[in-house]
Coordinates of C-alpha atoms in Angstrom, one line a residue:
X1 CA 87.6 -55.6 -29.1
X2 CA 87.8 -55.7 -32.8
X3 CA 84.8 -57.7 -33.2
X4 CA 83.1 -54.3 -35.0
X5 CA 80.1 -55.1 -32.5
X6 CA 78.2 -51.9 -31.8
X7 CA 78.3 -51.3 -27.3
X8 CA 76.1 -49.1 -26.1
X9 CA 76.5 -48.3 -21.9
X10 CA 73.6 -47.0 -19.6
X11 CA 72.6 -43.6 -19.5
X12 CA 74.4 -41.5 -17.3
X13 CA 72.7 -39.9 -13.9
X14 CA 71.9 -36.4 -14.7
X15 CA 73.6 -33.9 -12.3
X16 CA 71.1 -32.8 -10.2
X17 CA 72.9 -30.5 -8.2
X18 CA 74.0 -27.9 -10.6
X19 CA 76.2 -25.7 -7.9
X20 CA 78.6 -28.2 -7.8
X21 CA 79.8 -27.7 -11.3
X22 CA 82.9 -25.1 -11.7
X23 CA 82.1 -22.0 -13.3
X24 CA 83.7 -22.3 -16.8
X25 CA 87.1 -21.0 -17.7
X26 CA 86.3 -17.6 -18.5
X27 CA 90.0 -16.6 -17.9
X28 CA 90.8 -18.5 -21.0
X29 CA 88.8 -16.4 -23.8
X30 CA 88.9 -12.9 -24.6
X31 CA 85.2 -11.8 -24.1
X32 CA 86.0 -8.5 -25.3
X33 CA 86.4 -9.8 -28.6
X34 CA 83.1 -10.8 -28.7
X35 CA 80.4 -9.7 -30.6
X36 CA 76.9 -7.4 -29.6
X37 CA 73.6 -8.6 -30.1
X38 CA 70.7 -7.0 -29.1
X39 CA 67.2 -8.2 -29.6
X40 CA 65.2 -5.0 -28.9
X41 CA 65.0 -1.2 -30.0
X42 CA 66.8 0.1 -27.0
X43 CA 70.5 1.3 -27.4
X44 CA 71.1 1.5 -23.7
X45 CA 70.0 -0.5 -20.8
X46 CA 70.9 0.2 -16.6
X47 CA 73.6 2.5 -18.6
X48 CA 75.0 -0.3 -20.5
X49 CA 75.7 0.1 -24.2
X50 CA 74.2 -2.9 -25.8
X51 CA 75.2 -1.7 -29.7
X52 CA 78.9 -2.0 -28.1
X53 CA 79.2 -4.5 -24.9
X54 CA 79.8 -8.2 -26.1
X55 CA 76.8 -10.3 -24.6
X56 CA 78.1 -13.3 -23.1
X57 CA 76.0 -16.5 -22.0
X58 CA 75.5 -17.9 -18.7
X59 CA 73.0 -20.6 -18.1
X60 CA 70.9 -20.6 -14.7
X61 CA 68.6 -23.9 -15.6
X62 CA 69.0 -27.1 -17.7
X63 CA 65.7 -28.5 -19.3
X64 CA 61.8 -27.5 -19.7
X65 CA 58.8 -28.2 -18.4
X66 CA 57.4 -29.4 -22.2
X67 CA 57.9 -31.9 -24.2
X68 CA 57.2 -30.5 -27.6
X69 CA 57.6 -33.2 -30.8
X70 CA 60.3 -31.1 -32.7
X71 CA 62.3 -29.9 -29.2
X72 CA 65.8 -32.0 -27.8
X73 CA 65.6 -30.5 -24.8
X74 CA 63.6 -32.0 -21.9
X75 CA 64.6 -35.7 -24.0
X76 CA 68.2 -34.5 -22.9
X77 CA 68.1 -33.2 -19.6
X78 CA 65.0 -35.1 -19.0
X79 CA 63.3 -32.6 -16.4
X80 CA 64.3 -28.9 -15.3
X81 CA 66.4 -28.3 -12.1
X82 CA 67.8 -24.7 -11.9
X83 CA 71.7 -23.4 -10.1
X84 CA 70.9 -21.8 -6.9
X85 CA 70.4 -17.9 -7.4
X86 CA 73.5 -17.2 -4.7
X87 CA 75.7 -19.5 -7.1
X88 CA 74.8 -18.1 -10.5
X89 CA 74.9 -14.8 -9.6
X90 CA 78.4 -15.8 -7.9
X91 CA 79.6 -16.2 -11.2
X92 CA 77.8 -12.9 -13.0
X93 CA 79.3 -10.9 -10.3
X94 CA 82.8 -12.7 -11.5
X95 CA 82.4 -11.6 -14.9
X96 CA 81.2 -8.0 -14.2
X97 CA 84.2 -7.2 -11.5
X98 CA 87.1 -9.1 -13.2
X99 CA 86.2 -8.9 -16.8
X100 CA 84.0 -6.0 -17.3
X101 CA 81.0 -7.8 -18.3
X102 CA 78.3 -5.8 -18.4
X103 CA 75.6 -7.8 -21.1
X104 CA 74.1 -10.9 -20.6
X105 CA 72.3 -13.9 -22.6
X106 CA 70.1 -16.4 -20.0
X107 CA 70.8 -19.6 -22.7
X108 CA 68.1 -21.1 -20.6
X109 CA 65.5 -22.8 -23.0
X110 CA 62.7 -22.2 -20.0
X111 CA 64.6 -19.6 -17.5
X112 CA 61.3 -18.5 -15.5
X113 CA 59.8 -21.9 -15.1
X114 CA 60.4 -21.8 -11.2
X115 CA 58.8 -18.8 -10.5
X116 CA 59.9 -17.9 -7.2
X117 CA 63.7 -19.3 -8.1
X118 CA 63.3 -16.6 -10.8
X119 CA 62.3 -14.1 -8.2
X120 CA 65.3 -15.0 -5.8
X121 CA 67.7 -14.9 -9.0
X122 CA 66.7 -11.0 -10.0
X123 CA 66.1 -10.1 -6.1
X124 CA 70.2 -10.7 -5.8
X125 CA 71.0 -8.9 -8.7
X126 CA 69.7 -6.3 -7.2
X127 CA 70.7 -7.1 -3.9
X128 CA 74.5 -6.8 -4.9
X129 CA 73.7 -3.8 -7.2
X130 CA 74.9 -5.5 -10.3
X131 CA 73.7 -2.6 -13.4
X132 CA 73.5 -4.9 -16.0
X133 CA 71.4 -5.9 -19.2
X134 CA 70.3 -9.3 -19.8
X135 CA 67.8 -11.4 -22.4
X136 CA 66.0 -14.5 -21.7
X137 CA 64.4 -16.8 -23.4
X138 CA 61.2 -18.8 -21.9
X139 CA 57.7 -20.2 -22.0
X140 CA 54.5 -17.7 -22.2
X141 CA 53.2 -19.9 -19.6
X142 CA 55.7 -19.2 -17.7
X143 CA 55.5 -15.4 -16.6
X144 CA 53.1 -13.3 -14.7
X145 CA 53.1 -9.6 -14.3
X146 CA 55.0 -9.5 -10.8
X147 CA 57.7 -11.8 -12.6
X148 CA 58.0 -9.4 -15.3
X149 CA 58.8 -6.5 -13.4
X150 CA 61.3 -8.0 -11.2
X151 CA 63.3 -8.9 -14.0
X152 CA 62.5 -5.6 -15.3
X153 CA 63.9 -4.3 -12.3
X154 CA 67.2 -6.5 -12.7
X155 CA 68.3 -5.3 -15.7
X156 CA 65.8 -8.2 -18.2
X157 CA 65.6 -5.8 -21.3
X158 CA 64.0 -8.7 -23.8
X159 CA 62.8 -12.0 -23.6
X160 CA 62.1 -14.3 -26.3
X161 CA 59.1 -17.1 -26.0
X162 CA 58.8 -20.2 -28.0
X163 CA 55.6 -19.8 -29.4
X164 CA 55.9 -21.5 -32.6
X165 CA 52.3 -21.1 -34.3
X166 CA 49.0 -19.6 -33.7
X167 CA 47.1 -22.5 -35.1
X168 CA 45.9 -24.6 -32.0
X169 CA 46.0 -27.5 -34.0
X170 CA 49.7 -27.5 -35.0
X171 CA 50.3 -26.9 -31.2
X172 CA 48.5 -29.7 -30.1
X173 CA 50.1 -31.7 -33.3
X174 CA 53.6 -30.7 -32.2
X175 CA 52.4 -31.5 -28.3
X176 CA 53.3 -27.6 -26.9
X177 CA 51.0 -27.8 -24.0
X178 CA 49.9 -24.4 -24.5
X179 CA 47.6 -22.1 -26.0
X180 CA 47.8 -18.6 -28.1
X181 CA 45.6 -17.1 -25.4
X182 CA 49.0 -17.9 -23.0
X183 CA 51.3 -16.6 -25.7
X184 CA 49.1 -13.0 -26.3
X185 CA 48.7 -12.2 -22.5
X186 CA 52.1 -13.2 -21.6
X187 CA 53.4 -10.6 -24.8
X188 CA 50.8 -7.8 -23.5
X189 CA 52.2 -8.6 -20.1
X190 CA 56.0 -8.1 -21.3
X191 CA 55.4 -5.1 -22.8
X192 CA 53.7 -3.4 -20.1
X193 CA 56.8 -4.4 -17.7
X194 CA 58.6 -2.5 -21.1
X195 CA 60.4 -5.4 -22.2
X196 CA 60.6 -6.1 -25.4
X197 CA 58.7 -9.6 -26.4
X198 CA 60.7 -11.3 -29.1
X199 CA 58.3 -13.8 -31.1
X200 CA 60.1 -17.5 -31.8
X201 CA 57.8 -19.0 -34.7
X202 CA 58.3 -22.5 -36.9
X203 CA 57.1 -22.2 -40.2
X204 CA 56.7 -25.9 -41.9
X205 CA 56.2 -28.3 -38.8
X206 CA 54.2 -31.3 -39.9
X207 CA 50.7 -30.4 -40.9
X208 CA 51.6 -27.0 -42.0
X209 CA 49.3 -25.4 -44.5
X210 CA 48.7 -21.9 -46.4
X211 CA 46.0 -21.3 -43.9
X212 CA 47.8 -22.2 -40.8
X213 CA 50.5 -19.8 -41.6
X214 CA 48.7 -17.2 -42.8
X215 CA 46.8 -17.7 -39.1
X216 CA 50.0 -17.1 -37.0
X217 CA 50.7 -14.3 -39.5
X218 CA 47.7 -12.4 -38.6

């Protein structure tokens, strides 16, 4: 109104249910152009190439069940509510069939939260006999070993968890709400479903010391 008066509106609703977006416009990009990326020490995965195939995003979740200090987030989406398994992999069976798409990146900051969601979600990958290669990202509190080899089984070939630190006082600083004991058994758990466990660590939170890194070092 060109008073220069700063208006700020309400925040939005989230949207809760998730299926009713529209896939995105995959028609308009040229995934082939697309990069690799491969987080593990395996070349090949359900017979995919994963030093060749682009690895292209798709999103199953929105949010997290934390609410770490130094995290967006669960401030954002402000609680965790997932696409129905028929719906997402709807739009993974799109890619594979009309594009080719064969490699896959879960962008989900806490993808196995639900754990039986995340059972449905790898039981109709198999189901429609899908041979593809995916990562995941998630929270070590958030796996068991019957998890672990259903997404094994699905075509999960590495999963990275926010660990952050291994000094329990910079978790509880940074308000993780969880432990290192989580963080080892759910690595020793990855690896004996033979995924590959990909470490994500801070180094220089608030309260960060020589001794607290050398700690997660060791």
């Amino acid at each position: 109104d060109g008073s220069g008066a700063i208006r700020s509106t309400r925040p939005r609703k989230p949207v809760d249910r998730l299926d009713a977006l529209p896939f995105p416009a995959w028609h308009l990009l040229d995934l082939r152009k697309y990069p690799p990326h491969n987080d593990s020490h395996l070349r090949s995965v359900n017979g995919v190439n994963l030093e060749k195939e682009p690895r292209i995003s798709i999103v199953f979740s929105r949010g997290c069940k934390g609410h770490c200090t130094f995290c967006s987030t669960w401030w954002i989406w402000r609680g965790w509510r997932h696409r129905s398994p028929q719906n997402t992999v709807d739009e993974i069976e799109l890619l594979y069939g009309k594009f080719g798409t064969r490699h896959f990146c879960f962008a989900d900051d806490a993808l196995t939260y639900d754990r039986d969601a995340t059972l449905l979600l790898c039981e109709e990958i198999i189901a429609r006999n899908l041979k593809i290669a995916f990562q995941a990202t998630t929270r070590t509190d958030c796996v068991d070993a019957a998890v672990l080899r259903k997404m094994k089984q699905a075509g999960c070939y590495s999963i990275a968890y926010g660990i952050e630190t291994a000094s329990p006082a910079l978790l509880r600083a940074m308000g993780k709400e969880n432990d290192v004991e989580a963080s080892e058994r759910a690595i020793r758990l990855t690896r004996e479903a033979g995924i590959s466990a990909v470490a994500l660590i801070i180094i220089g939170n608030v309260g960060e010391t020589d001794e607290t890194i050398d700690e997660t070092i060791r």
